């Protein structure tokens, strides 16, 4: 398996090479040269596997340059019950006859990002040990990526993490998880502005090849393809668990739809890849909050990112994003995997502030299977309350966005799955508003809220970030 850039300016490279690089040298995002396929027969052969064994099989389709025994050992560590509290790693919970939840928040930071990040921590360390050297990860978080990355790399001596977060735009628990870490290789930076500002600075540093190479920069945001490949696994797992009780004949014609709360498009991109590979996903339904740029795109075909000052501060803050990095990977497919057309489209986007794919609007739904919807604070509160009072299931606000939108896209005979985003304990304020119940923080994490916090505050300034990274990078 080799990897190329969406913008066509990169020689094909191996999984290990693109894992460390993050952004492609031409500024594009890395994608498989050809997408692997999974047959129904292969799915059936995987049915009896536990989660980490399935992960070795699926990720192994992409990481073909890593020997199978090494990859198997890595995923066994990443998805162990020492790190995930549920024995299934990714449990399936039925809310009612129409909607089920895929439990992605059983890891160390109580968010779905742990699924990909625990694997990434293992595989990045593995690659560095074999090629030598160090890596300085520079990332941006709107809430959950930061803590997931820091917990995955906090004990890796050859890796430092520089994590930008928008000052004042995360929950108390999210801040406590990140800022309480004391390892000298963990650098938390609270930057003025919004997530999109931080993400723009990260891309600027990654696009400066001299700076990137001098300070050995890497990425763990969902621009890193290693994260997306790890997320494909739970779409395969979901199909297997949804069909365990069915007969072979029923499995043959089975389809399911998935609703994904989405800000940066990485989580649902993994679903698009899974569907492209042969997992029988009928609809991929994107759920957004008031920052509904992606909802507008999938309804109209027009992609119109907002300026950072027009990004709303909402009660589902991990989705307060108005410029989705991973959309470029999907647009690459939409334009026929043509790097020149992709570059031309992005030049139009940079010049005009929007892309008009309205002539592809029908294809978005009929060929690629996408649909979308959005949710407001009042929707979120009502959905959390109804899901708890009527079904006894307590959910976080992002998952609530997903459940609300999922119910708008139900089809007879098609099971609907919502990807859980985080534990409600991370967002106690809105959960209390909705239910009157203060969500319980797991006992082993209760100390975080009173722990001393360590964070550097920084202006919304690219040069300030460059100077800080240059001063503190591992070399």
CSV table of C-alpha atoms in Angstrom, one decimal:
chain,number,residue,atom,x,y,z
A,1,UNK,CA,0.0,0.0,0.0
A,2,UNK,CA,1.4,3.4,-1.0
A,3,UNK,CA,0.1,6.9,-0.3
A,4,UNK,CA,-0.2,10.0,-2.4
A,5,UNK,CA,-1.2,13.6,-1.9
A,6,UNK,CA,-4.6,15.0,-2.7
A,7,UNK,CA,-2.8,17.8,-4.6
A,8,UNK,CA,-0.7,15.5,-6.7
A,9,UNK,CA,2.7,16.7,-5.8
A,10,UNK,CA,4.1,13.9,-3.7
A,11,UNK,CA,5.9,10.7,-4.7
A,12,UNK,CA,4.1,7.6,-3.4
A,13,UNK,CA,5.2,6.8,0.2
A,14,UNK,CA,4.7,4.0,2.8
A,15,UNK,CA,2.4,4.1,5.8
A,16,UNK,CA,5.3,4.7,8.2
A,17,UNK,CA,6.6,7.6,6.1
A,18,UNK,CA,3.3,9.4,5.9
A,19,UNK,CA,2.6,8.7,9.6
A,20,UNK,CA,5.5,10.8,10.7
A,21,UNK,CA,5.1,13.6,8.1
A,22,UNK,CA,1.4,14.6,8.7
A,23,UNK,CA,0.7,17.0,5.9
A,24,UNK,CA,2.1,16.1,2.5
A,25,UNK,CA,5.0,18.2,1.3
A,26,UNK,CA,2.8,20.0,-1.3
A,27,UNK,CA,0.4,21.1,1.4
A,28,UNK,CA,-2.2,18.4,0.6
A,29,UNK,CA,-3.5,15.6,2.7
A,30,UNK,CA,-2.3,12.0,2.3
A,31,UNK,CA,-4.7,9.4,0.9
A,32,UNK,CA,-4.2,5.7,-0.2
A,33,UNK,CA,-3.1,5.4,-3.8
A,34,UNK,CA,-5.9,2.8,-4.1
A,35,UNK,CA,-8.5,1.9,-1.5
A,36,UNK,CA,-8.4,-1.7,-0.2
A,37,UNK,CA,-11.6,-3.7,-0.4
A,38,UNK,CA,-13.4,-5.9,2.1
A,39,UNK,CA,-15.7,-8.6,0.8
A,40,UNK,CA,-18.8,-10.0,2.7
A,41,UNK,CA,-16.8,-13.2,3.0
A,42,UNK,CA,-14.0,-11.4,4.7
A,43,UNK,CA,-16.4,-9.7,7.1
A,44,UNK,CA,-17.8,-13.1,8.0
A,45,UNK,CA,-14.2,-14.5,8.6
A,46,UNK,CA,-13.6,-11.6,11.1
A,47,UNK,CA,-16.9,-12.1,13.0
A,48,UNK,CA,-15.4,-14.0,16.0
A,49,UNK,CA,-12.4,-11.6,16.5
A,50,UNK,CA,-12.2,-9.4,19.5
A,51,UNK,CA,-11.6,-5.7,19.0
A,52,UNK,CA,-7.8,-5.6,18.9
A,53,UNK,CA,-7.6,-8.6,16.6
A,54,UNK,CA,-10.1,-7.0,14.2
A,55,UNK,CA,-8.0,-3.8,14.4
A,56,UNK,CA,-4.9,-5.7,13.4
A,57,UNK,CA,-6.7,-7.0,10.3
A,58,UNK,CA,-8.2,-3.7,9.2
A,59,UNK,CA,-5.2,-1.5,9.9
A,60,UNK,CA,-3.0,-4.1,8.4
A,61,UNK,CA,-4.7,-3.4,5.0
A,62,UNK,CA,-3.1,0.1,5.2
A,63,UNK,CA,0.1,-0.4,7.3
A,64,UNK,CA,1.5,-3.0,4.9
A,65,UNK,CA,5.1,-2.0,5.6
A,66,UNK,CA,4.8,-3.0,9.3
A,67,UNK,CA,5.3,-6.8,10.0
A,68,UNK,CA,2.1,-8.5,11.1
A,69,UNK,CA,3.5,-9.7,14.5
A,70,UNK,CA,4.6,-6.1,15.3
A,71,UNK,CA,1.3,-4.6,14.3
A,72,UNK,CA,-0.6,-7.2,16.3
A,73,UNK,CA,1.4,-6.5,19.4
A,74,UNK,CA,0.8,-2.8,19.1
A,75,UNK,CA,-2.9,-3.0,18.7
A,76,UNK,CA,-3.1,-5.4,21.6
A,77,UNK,CA,-1.5,-2.8,23.8
A,78,UNK,CA,-3.5,0.0,22.4
A,79,UNK,CA,-6.9,-1.7,22.9
A,80,UNK,CA,-6.3,-3.5,26.2
A,81,UNK,CA,-8.7,-3.4,29.2
A,82,UNK,CA,-5.9,-1.6,31.1
A,83,UNK,CA,-6.7,1.4,28.9
A,84,UNK,CA,-10.4,0.9,28.1
A,85,UNK,CA,-12.9,0.2,30.9
A,86,UNK,CA,-15.4,-1.9,28.9
A,87,UNK,CA,-14.3,-5.4,28.0
A,88,UNK,CA,-15.7,-5.0,24.5
A,89,UNK,CA,-13.6,-1.8,24.1
A,90,UNK,CA,-16.4,-0.5,21.8
A,91,UNK,CA,-19.8,-1.6,23.3
A,92,UNK,CA,-23.1,-1.2,21.4
A,93,UNK,CA,-26.0,0.2,23.4
A,94,UNK,CA,-29.6,0.2,22.1
A,95,UNK,CA,-31.5,3.4,23.0
A,96,UNK,CA,-34.8,2.3,21.5
A,97,UNK,CA,-36.2,0.3,18.6
A,98,UNK,CA,-34.8,3.0,16.2
A,99,UNK,CA,-31.4,4.1,17.4
A,100,UNK,CA,-28.4,2.5,19.0
A,101,UNK,CA,-25.1,4.1,20.3
A,102,UNK,CA,-21.7,2.9,19.4
A,103,UNK,CA,-19.7,3.5,22.6
A,104,UNK,CA,-16.4,5.1,21.6
A,105,UNK,CA,-15.7,6.8,25.0
A,106,UNK,CA,-14.4,4.0,27.2
A,107,UNK,CA,-10.8,5.1,27.0
A,108,UNK,CA,-8.5,7.1,29.3
A,109,UNK,CA,-9.9,10.6,28.4
A,110,UNK,CA,-13.6,9.6,28.0
A,111,UNK,CA,-13.8,10.6,24.4
A,112,UNK,CA,-13.9,8.9,21.0
A,113,UNK,CA,-10.5,10.4,20.1
A,114,UNK,CA,-8.9,7.8,22.4
A,115,UNK,CA,-9.7,5.0,19.9
A,116,UNK,CA,-7.4,6.4,17.2
A,117,UNK,CA,-4.9,8.1,19.6
A,118,UNK,CA,-4.0,5.1,21.6
A,119,UNK,CA,-3.0,3.3,18.4
A,120,UNK,CA,-1.2,6.4,17.2
A,121,UNK,CA,0.9,6.5,20.4
A,122,UNK,CA,2.1,3.0,19.9
A,123,UNK,CA,2.8,3.1,16.1
A,124,UNK,CA,4.6,6.5,16.2
A,125,UNK,CA,6.9,5.3,18.9
A,126,UNK,CA,7.5,2.1,16.9
A,127,UNK,CA,8.4,4.0,13.8
A,128,UNK,CA,10.7,6.4,15.6
A,129,UNK,CA,12.6,3.5,17.3
A,130,UNK,CA,13.3,2.0,14.0
A,131,UNK,CA,14.3,5.1,12.1
A,132,UNK,CA,15.8,7.0,15.0
A,133,UNK,CA,15.3,10.6,16.1
A,134,UNK,CA,12.6,12.5,17.9
A,135,UNK,CA,9.2,14.0,16.9
A,136,UNK,CA,7.5,17.2,18.0
A,137,UNK,CA,3.8,17.0,17.6
A,138,UNK,CA,2.1,20.3,17.1
A,139,UNK,CA,-1.7,20.1,17.2
A,140,UNK,CA,-4.9,22.0,17.8
A,141,UNK,CA,-7.9,20.9,19.8
A,142,UNK,CA,-11.4,22.1,20.2
A,143,UNK,CA,-11.7,19.9,23.3
A,144,UNK,CA,-10.9,16.2,23.0
A,145,UNK,CA,-8.1,15.7,20.6
A,146,UNK,CA,-5.7,17.5,22.9
A,147,UNK,CA,-6.2,15.3,26.0
A,148,UNK,CA,-6.3,12.1,23.9
A,149,UNK,CA,-3.0,13.0,22.3
A,150,UNK,CA,-1.3,14.0,25.5
A,151,UNK,CA,-2.4,10.8,27.3
A,152,UNK,CA,-1.2,8.7,24.4
A,153,UNK,CA,2.2,10.3,24.2
A,154,UNK,CA,2.9,11.4,27.8
A,155,UNK,CA,5.2,8.5,28.5
A,156,UNK,CA,7.0,8.5,25.1
A,157,UNK,CA,10.5,9.9,25.7
A,158,UNK,CA,11.2,10.6,22.0
A,159,UNK,CA,8.0,12.6,21.5
A,160,UNK,CA,7.0,16.1,22.7
A,161,UNK,CA,3.4,17.5,22.3
A,162,UNK,CA,2.6,21.1,21.7
A,163,UNK,CA,-1.2,21.4,21.9
A,164,UNK,CA,-3.1,24.6,21.1
A,165,UNK,CA,-6.5,25.1,22.5
A,166,UNK,CA,-8.8,28.2,22.1
A,167,UNK,CA,-8.7,30.1,25.3
A,168,UNK,CA,-12.0,29.9,27.3
A,169,UNK,CA,-13.7,27.6,24.8
A,170,UNK,CA,-13.5,24.2,26.4
A,171,UNK,CA,-15.3,22.8,29.4
A,172,UNK,CA,-13.8,22.8,32.9
A,173,UNK,CA,-13.2,19.0,32.7
A,174,UNK,CA,-11.5,19.2,29.3
A,175,UNK,CA,-9.2,21.9,30.5
A,176,UNK,CA,-8.4,19.9,33.7
A,177,UNK,CA,-7.6,16.8,31.8
A,178,UNK,CA,-5.0,18.6,29.6
A,179,UNK,CA,-3.6,21.3,31.9
A,180,UNK,CA,-3.0,19.0,34.9
A,181,UNK,CA,-0.4,17.0,33.1
A,182,UNK,CA,3.1,17.8,34.4
A,183,UNK,CA,5.4,15.8,32.0
A,184,UNK,CA,8.1,18.2,30.6
A,185,UNK,CA,7.4,17.0,27.1
A,186,UNK,CA,3.7,18.1,27.3
A,187,UNK,CA,3.1,21.8,26.4
A,188,UNK,CA,-0.4,23.2,26.6
A,189,UNK,CA,-0.9,26.5,24.9
A,190,UNK,CA,-4.1,28.4,25.4
A,191,UNK,CA,-4.4,30.7,22.4
A,192,UNK,CA,-6.6,33.7,21.8
A,193,UNK,CA,-9.2,33.2,19.1
A,194,UNK,CA,-11.0,30.0,18.0
A,195,UNK,CA,-10.1,26.5,16.9
A,196,UNK,CA,-9.9,27.5,13.3
A,197,UNK,CA,-7.2,30.1,14.1
A,198,UNK,CA,-5.1,27.5,15.9
A,199,UNK,CA,-5.6,25.0,13.0
A,200,UNK,CA,-4.5,27.7,10.5
A,201,UNK,CA,-1.3,28.2,12.5
A,202,UNK,CA,-0.6,24.5,12.6
A,203,UNK,CA,-1.0,24.2,8.9
A,204,UNK,CA,1.3,27.2,8.3
A,205,UNK,CA,4.1,25.6,10.4
A,206,UNK,CA,3.5,22.2,8.6
A,207,UNK,CA,3.7,24.0,5.2
A,208,UNK,CA,7.0,25.6,6.0
A,209,UNK,CA,9.2,22.6,5.1
A,210,UNK,CA,12.4,24.1,6.4
A,211,UNK,CA,10.9,24.8,9.8
A,212,UNK,CA,9.1,21.5,9.8
A,213,UNK,CA,12.3,19.5,9.1
A,214,UNK,CA,14.5,21.6,11.4
A,215,UNK,CA,12.3,21.0,14.4
A,216,UNK,CA,11.0,17.6,13.4
A,217,UNK,CA,7.3,18.5,13.4
A,218,UNK,CA,4.5,15.9,13.1
A,219,UNK,CA,0.8,16.0,13.4
A,220,UNK,CA,-1.9,14.0,15.4
A,221,UNK,CA,-4.9,16.0,14.3
A,222,UNK,CA,-7.1,14.1,11.9
A,223,UNK,CA,-5.0,15.3,9.0
A,224,UNK,CA,-2.8,12.3,10.1
A,225,UNK,CA,-4.0,9.4,8.1
A,226,UNK,CA,-3.0,7.0,10.9
A,227,UNK,CA,-5.9,8.3,12.9
A,228,UNK,CA,-8.4,7.8,10.1
A,229,UNK,CA,-7.3,4.2,9.5
A,230,UNK,CA,-7.8,3.4,13.1
A,231,UNK,CA,-11.3,4.9,13.0
A,232,UNK,CA,-12.3,2.7,10.1
A,233,UNK,CA,-12.1,-0.3,12.4
A,234,UNK,CA,-15.1,0.6,14.5
A,235,UNK,CA,-17.4,0.9,11.4
A,236,UNK,CA,-16.4,-2.7,10.6
A,237,UNK,CA,-16.9,-3.7,14.2
A,238,UNK,CA,-20.4,-2.0,14.2
A,239,UNK,CA,-21.6,-4.0,11.2
A,240,UNK,CA,-20.4,-7.3,12.8
A,241,UNK,CA,-22.1,-6.5,16.2
A,242,UNK,CA,-25.3,-5.3,14.6
A,243,UNK,CA,-25.6,-8.6,12.6
A,244,UNK,CA,-24.4,-11.1,15.1
A,245,UNK,CA,-28.0,-12.4,15.8
A,246,UNK,CA,-29.0,-12.5,12.2
A,247,UNK,CA,-29.1,-15.5,9.9
A,248,UNK,CA,-26.5,-15.7,7.0
A,249,UNK,CA,-29.2,-14.9,4.5
A,250,UNK,CA,-30.2,-11.8,6.5
A,251,UNK,CA,-26.6,-10.6,6.8
A,252,UNK,CA,-26.2,-10.8,3.1
A,253,UNK,CA,-28.7,-8.0,2.4
A,254,UNK,CA,-28.1,-6.1,5.6
A,255,UNK,CA,-27.4,-2.3,5.5
A,256,UNK,CA,-27.2,0.2,8.3
A,257,UNK,CA,-27.0,4.0,8.6
A,258,UNK,CA,-24.6,5.9,10.8
A,259,UNK,CA,-25.0,9.4,12.2
A,260,UNK,CA,-21.7,11.1,13.2
A,261,UNK,CA,-21.4,14.4,15.2
A,262,UNK,CA,-18.7,16.1,13.1
A,263,UNK,CA,-16.6,19.2,13.2
A,264,UNK,CA,-13.3,18.5,11.4
A,265,UNK,CA,-14.8,15.7,9.2
A,266,UNK,CA,-12.3,13.1,10.3
A,267,UNK,CA,-14.7,10.8,12.1
A,268,UNK,CA,-17.2,10.6,9.2
A,269,UNK,CA,-14.4,10.5,6.6
A,270,UNK,CA,-13.5,7.1,8.2
A,271,UNK,CA,-17.0,6.1,7.5
A,272,UNK,CA,-16.8,7.2,3.9
A,273,UNK,CA,-13.6,5.1,3.6
A,274,UNK,CA,-15.3,2.1,5.2
A,275,UNK,CA,-18.2,2.4,2.9
A,276,UNK,CA,-15.9,2.7,-0.1
A,277,UNK,CA,-14.1,-0.5,1.0
A,278,UNK,CA,-17.3,-2.5,1.1
A,279,UNK,CA,-18.8,-2.1,4.6
A,280,UNK,CA,-22.6,-2.0,3.9
A,281,UNK,CA,-23.3,1.5,5.2
A,282,UNK,CA,-26.5,2.9,3.6
A,283,UNK,CA,-26.3,6.5,4.8
A,284,UNK,CA,-23.6,8.6,6.4
A,285,UNK,CA,-25.4,11.4,8.2
A,286,UNK,CA,-23.4,14.3,9.4
A,287,UNK,CA,-24.7,16.1,12.5
A,288,UNK,CA,-23.4,19.6,13.2
A,289,UNK,CA,-24.2,22.3,15.8
A,290,UNK,CA,-24.8,26.0,15.1
A,291,UNK,CA,-21.5,26.0,13.2
A,292,UNK,CA,-23.3,24.3,10.4
A,293,UNK,CA,-20.9,24.8,7.5
A,294,UNK,CA,-20.7,21.1,6.7
A,295,UNK,CA,-24.5,20.7,6.9
A,296,UNK,CA,-24.8,23.5,4.4
A,297,UNK,CA,-22.4,21.8,2.1
A,298,UNK,CA,-24.1,18.4,2.1
A,299,UNK,CA,-27.6,20.0,1.7
A,300,UNK,CA,-26.6,22.5,-1.1
A,301,UNK,CA,-23.2,21.5,-2.5
A,302,UNK,CA,-21.8,24.9,-1.5
A,303,UNK,CA,-18.8,24.9,0.9
A,304,UNK,CA,-18.6,28.3,2.6
A,305,UNK,CA,-16.2,28.3,5.6
A,306,UNK,CA,-16.8,31.1,8.1
A,307,UNK,CA,-14.3,33.6,9.3
A,308,UNK,CA,-13.0,32.8,12.7
A,309,UNK,CA,-14.8,35.7,14.3
A,310,UNK,CA,-18.1,34.2,13.0
A,311,UNK,CA,-17.6,30.8,14.6
A,312,UNK,CA,-20.2,30.4,17.4
A,313,UNK,CA,-19.3,29.4,20.9
A,314,UNK,CA,-21.8,26.6,21.6
A,315,UNK,CA,-22.6,24.0,24.3
A,316,UNK,CA,-21.1,21.3,22.1
A,317,UNK,CA,-17.7,23.0,21.9
A,318,UNK,CA,-15.7,20.2,20.3
A,319,UNK,CA,-17.6,20.9,17.1
A,320,UNK,CA,-17.1,24.7,17.1
A,321,UNK,CA,-15.2,24.5,13.9
A,322,UNK,CA,-16.0,26.3,10.6
A,323,UNK,CA,-13.2,25.0,8.4
A,324,UNK,CA,-13.0,21.2,8.2
A,325,UNK,CA,-9.5,20.0,7.3
A,326,UNK,CA,-10.5,16.5,6.3
A,327,UNK,CA,-13.1,17.7,3.7
A,328,UNK,CA,-10.2,18.0,1.3
A,329,UNK,CA,-9.9,14.2,1.3
A,330,UNK,CA,-13.6,13.7,0.4
A,331,UNK,CA,-13.4,16.5,-2.3
A,332,UNK,CA,-10.5,14.6,-3.8
A,333,UNK,CA,-12.8,11.7,-4.3
A,334,UNK,CA,-15.6,13.9,-5.5
A,335,UNK,CA,-13.4,15.4,-8.3
A,336,UNK,CA,-12.3,11.9,-9.5
A,337,UNK,CA,-9.1,11.7,-7.4
A,338,UNK,CA,-7.6,14.3,-9.7
A,339,UNK,CA,-4.9,16.3,-8.0
A,340,UNK,CA,-5.0,19.1,-10.5
A,341,UNK,CA,-8.7,19.6,-10.1
A,342,UNK,CA,-8.3,19.6,-6.4
A,343,UNK,CA,-5.6,22.3,-6.5
A,344,UNK,CA,-7.8,24.4,-8.8
A,345,UNK,CA,-10.7,24.0,-6.4
A,346,UNK,CA,-8.6,25.1,-3.4
A,347,UNK,CA,-7.2,28.1,-5.3
A,348,UNK,CA,-10.9,29.2,-5.9
A,349,UNK,CA,-11.6,28.6,-2.2
A,350,UNK,CA,-8.6,30.7,-1.1
A,351,UNK,CA,-9.5,33.5,-3.5
A,352,UNK,CA,-13.3,33.6,-3.1
A,353,UNK,CA,-14.0,32.0,0.2
A,354,UNK,CA,-16.3,29.3,-1.1
A,355,UNK,CA,-16.6,26.3,-3.4
A,356,UNK,CA,-19.6,25.6,-5.5
A,357,UNK,CA,-20.3,21.9,-6.0
A,358,UNK,CA,-24.0,22.4,-6.3
A,359,UNK,CA,-24.0,20.4,-9.6
A,360,UNK,CA,-22.8,17.4,-7.5
A,361,UNK,CA,-25.6,17.8,-4.9
A,362,UNK,CA,-27.4,14.7,-6.0
A,363,UNK,CA,-24.2,12.7,-6.1
A,364,UNK,CA,-23.5,13.6,-2.5
A,365,UNK,CA,-26.6,11.7,-1.5
A,366,UNK,CA,-27.2,9.1,-4.2
A,367,UNK,CA,-23.6,8.0,-5.0
A,368,UNK,CA,-21.8,8.7,-1.7
A,369,UNK,CA,-24.7,8.3,0.7
A,370,UNK,CA,-24.3,11.5,2.6
A,371,UNK,CA,-27.1,13.4,4.4
A,372,UNK,CA,-26.9,16.0,7.1
A,373,UNK,CA,-28.6,18.1,9.7
A,374,UNK,CA,-27.9,20.5,12.5
A,375,UNK,CA,-28.8,21.1,16.2
A,376,UNK,CA,-29.1,24.0,18.6
A,377,UNK,CA,-28.6,24.4,22.3
A,378,UNK,CA,-32.4,23.9,22.9
A,379,UNK,CA,-32.4,20.8,20.7
A,380,UNK,CA,-29.4,19.5,22.7
A,381,UNK,CA,-31.0,20.0,26.0
A,382,UNK,CA,-34.3,18.5,24.9
A,383,UNK,CA,-32.5,15.4,23.4
A,384,UNK,CA,-30.4,14.8,26.5
A,385,UNK,CA,-33.5,15.1,28.7
A,386,UNK,CA,-35.6,12.8,26.5
A,387,UNK,CA,-32.9,10.2,26.1
A,388,UNK,CA,-32.4,10.0,29.8
A,389,UNK,CA,-36.0,10.2,31.0
A,390,UNK,CA,-37.5,7.9,28.4
A,391,UNK,CA,-34.7,5.4,27.9
A,392,UNK,CA,-32.3,5.7,30.9
A,393,UNK,CA,-29.3,6.6,28.8
A,394,UNK,CA,-27.3,9.7,29.7
A,395,UNK,CA,-25.4,11.3,26.8
A,396,UNK,CA,-23.1,14.3,26.2
A,397,UNK,CA,-24.1,17.3,24.1
A,398,UNK,CA,-22.3,16.3,20.9
A,399,UNK,CA,-23.9,12.8,21.0
A,400,UNK,CA,-27.2,14.6,21.6
A,401,UNK,CA,-26.6,16.5,18.3
A,402,UNK,CA,-26.2,13.2,16.7
A,403,UNK,CA,-29.3,11.6,18.2
A,404,UNK,CA,-31.4,14.6,17.2
A,405,UNK,CA,-30.3,14.6,13.6
A,406,UNK,CA,-30.4,10.8,13.4
A,407,UNK,CA,-34.1,10.8,14.2
A,408,UNK,CA,-34.7,13.1,11.2
A,409,UNK,CA,-33.2,10.5,8.9
A,410,UNK,CA,-34.8,7.2,10.0
A,411,UNK,CA,-35.8,4.8,7.3
A,412,UNK,CA,-38.0,1.7,7.7
A,413,UNK,CA,-36.0,-1.5,8.1
A,414,UNK,CA,-32.6,0.3,8.3
A,415,UNK,CA,-31.0,0.3,11.7
A,416,UNK,CA,-29.6,3.7,12.8
A,417,UNK,CA,-26.3,3.9,14.7
A,418,UNK,CA,-25.1,7.1,16.4
A,419,UNK,CA,-21.4,7.4,17.2
A,420,UNK,CA,-20.9,8.4,20.8
A,421,UNK,CA,-18.6,11.4,21.1
A,422,UNK,CA,-17.7,11.6,24.9
A,423,UNK,CA,-18.9,10.8,28.4
A,424,UNK,CA,-21.4,13.3,29.8
A,425,UNK,CA,-19.1,13.9,32.8
A,426,UNK,CA,-17.0,16.1,30.4
A,427,UNK,CA,-19.9,18.5,30.0
A,428,UNK,CA,-21.7,18.6,33.3
A,429,UNK,CA,-23.2,22.1,32.9
A,430,UNK,CA,-25.5,21.2,30.1
A,431,UNK,CA,-26.3,17.8,31.5
A,432,UNK,CA,-27.4,19.4,34.7
A,433,UNK,CA,-29.5,21.9,32.8
A,434,UNK,CA,-31.2,19.1,30.9
A,435,UNK,CA,-31.7,16.5,33.6
A,436,UNK,CA,-31.0,18.1,37.0
A,437,UNK,CA,-28.4,15.3,37.4
A,438,UNK,CA,-24.7,16.0,37.8
A,439,UNK,CA,-23.0,13.3,35.7
A,440,UNK,CA,-20.6,11.2,37.7
A,441,UNK,CA,-16.9,11.6,37.1
A,442,UNK,CA,-15.1,8.2,37.2
A,443,UNK,CA,-13.5,7.8,40.6
A,444,UNK,CA,-10.0,7.5,39.1
A,445,UNK,CA,-10.4,10.9,37.4
A,446,UNK,CA,-12.1,13.0,40.2
A,447,UNK,CA,-8.8,14.4,41.3
A,448,UNK,CA,-8.3,16.3,38.1
A,449,UNK,CA,-10.7,19.2,38.8
A,450,UNK,CA,-8.7,20.2,41.9
A,451,UNK,CA,-5.2,19.4,40.4
A,452,UNK,CA,-2.8,22.3,39.8
A,453,UNK,CA,-3.0,23.4,36.1
A,454,UNK,CA,0.0,24.2,33.9
A,455,UNK,CA,-0.7,26.2,30.7
A,456,UNK,CA,1.0,28.9,28.6
A,457,UNK,CA,-1.3,31.7,27.4
A,458,UNK,CA,-0.5,33.0,23.9
A,459,UNK,CA,-1.7,35.7,21.6
A,460,UNK,CA,-3.3,34.6,18.3
A,461,UNK,CA,0.0,35.0,16.6
A,462,UNK,CA,1.9,32.5,14.4
A,463,UNK,CA,5.3,34.0,15.1
A,464,UNK,CA,4.8,33.6,18.9
A,465,UNK,CA,4.0,29.9,18.3
A,466,UNK,CA,7.0,29.4,16.1
A,467,UNK,CA,9.3,31.0,18.7
A,468,UNK,CA,7.8,28.8,21.5
A,469,UNK,CA,8.2,25.6,19.5
A,470,UNK,CA,11.7,26.5,18.5
A,471,UNK,CA,12.7,27.0,22.1
A,472,UNK,CA,11.1,23.9,23.5
A,473,UNK,CA,11.3,21.3,20.7
A,474,UNK,CA,13.1,17.9,21.2
A,475,UNK,CA,16.0,17.8,18.8
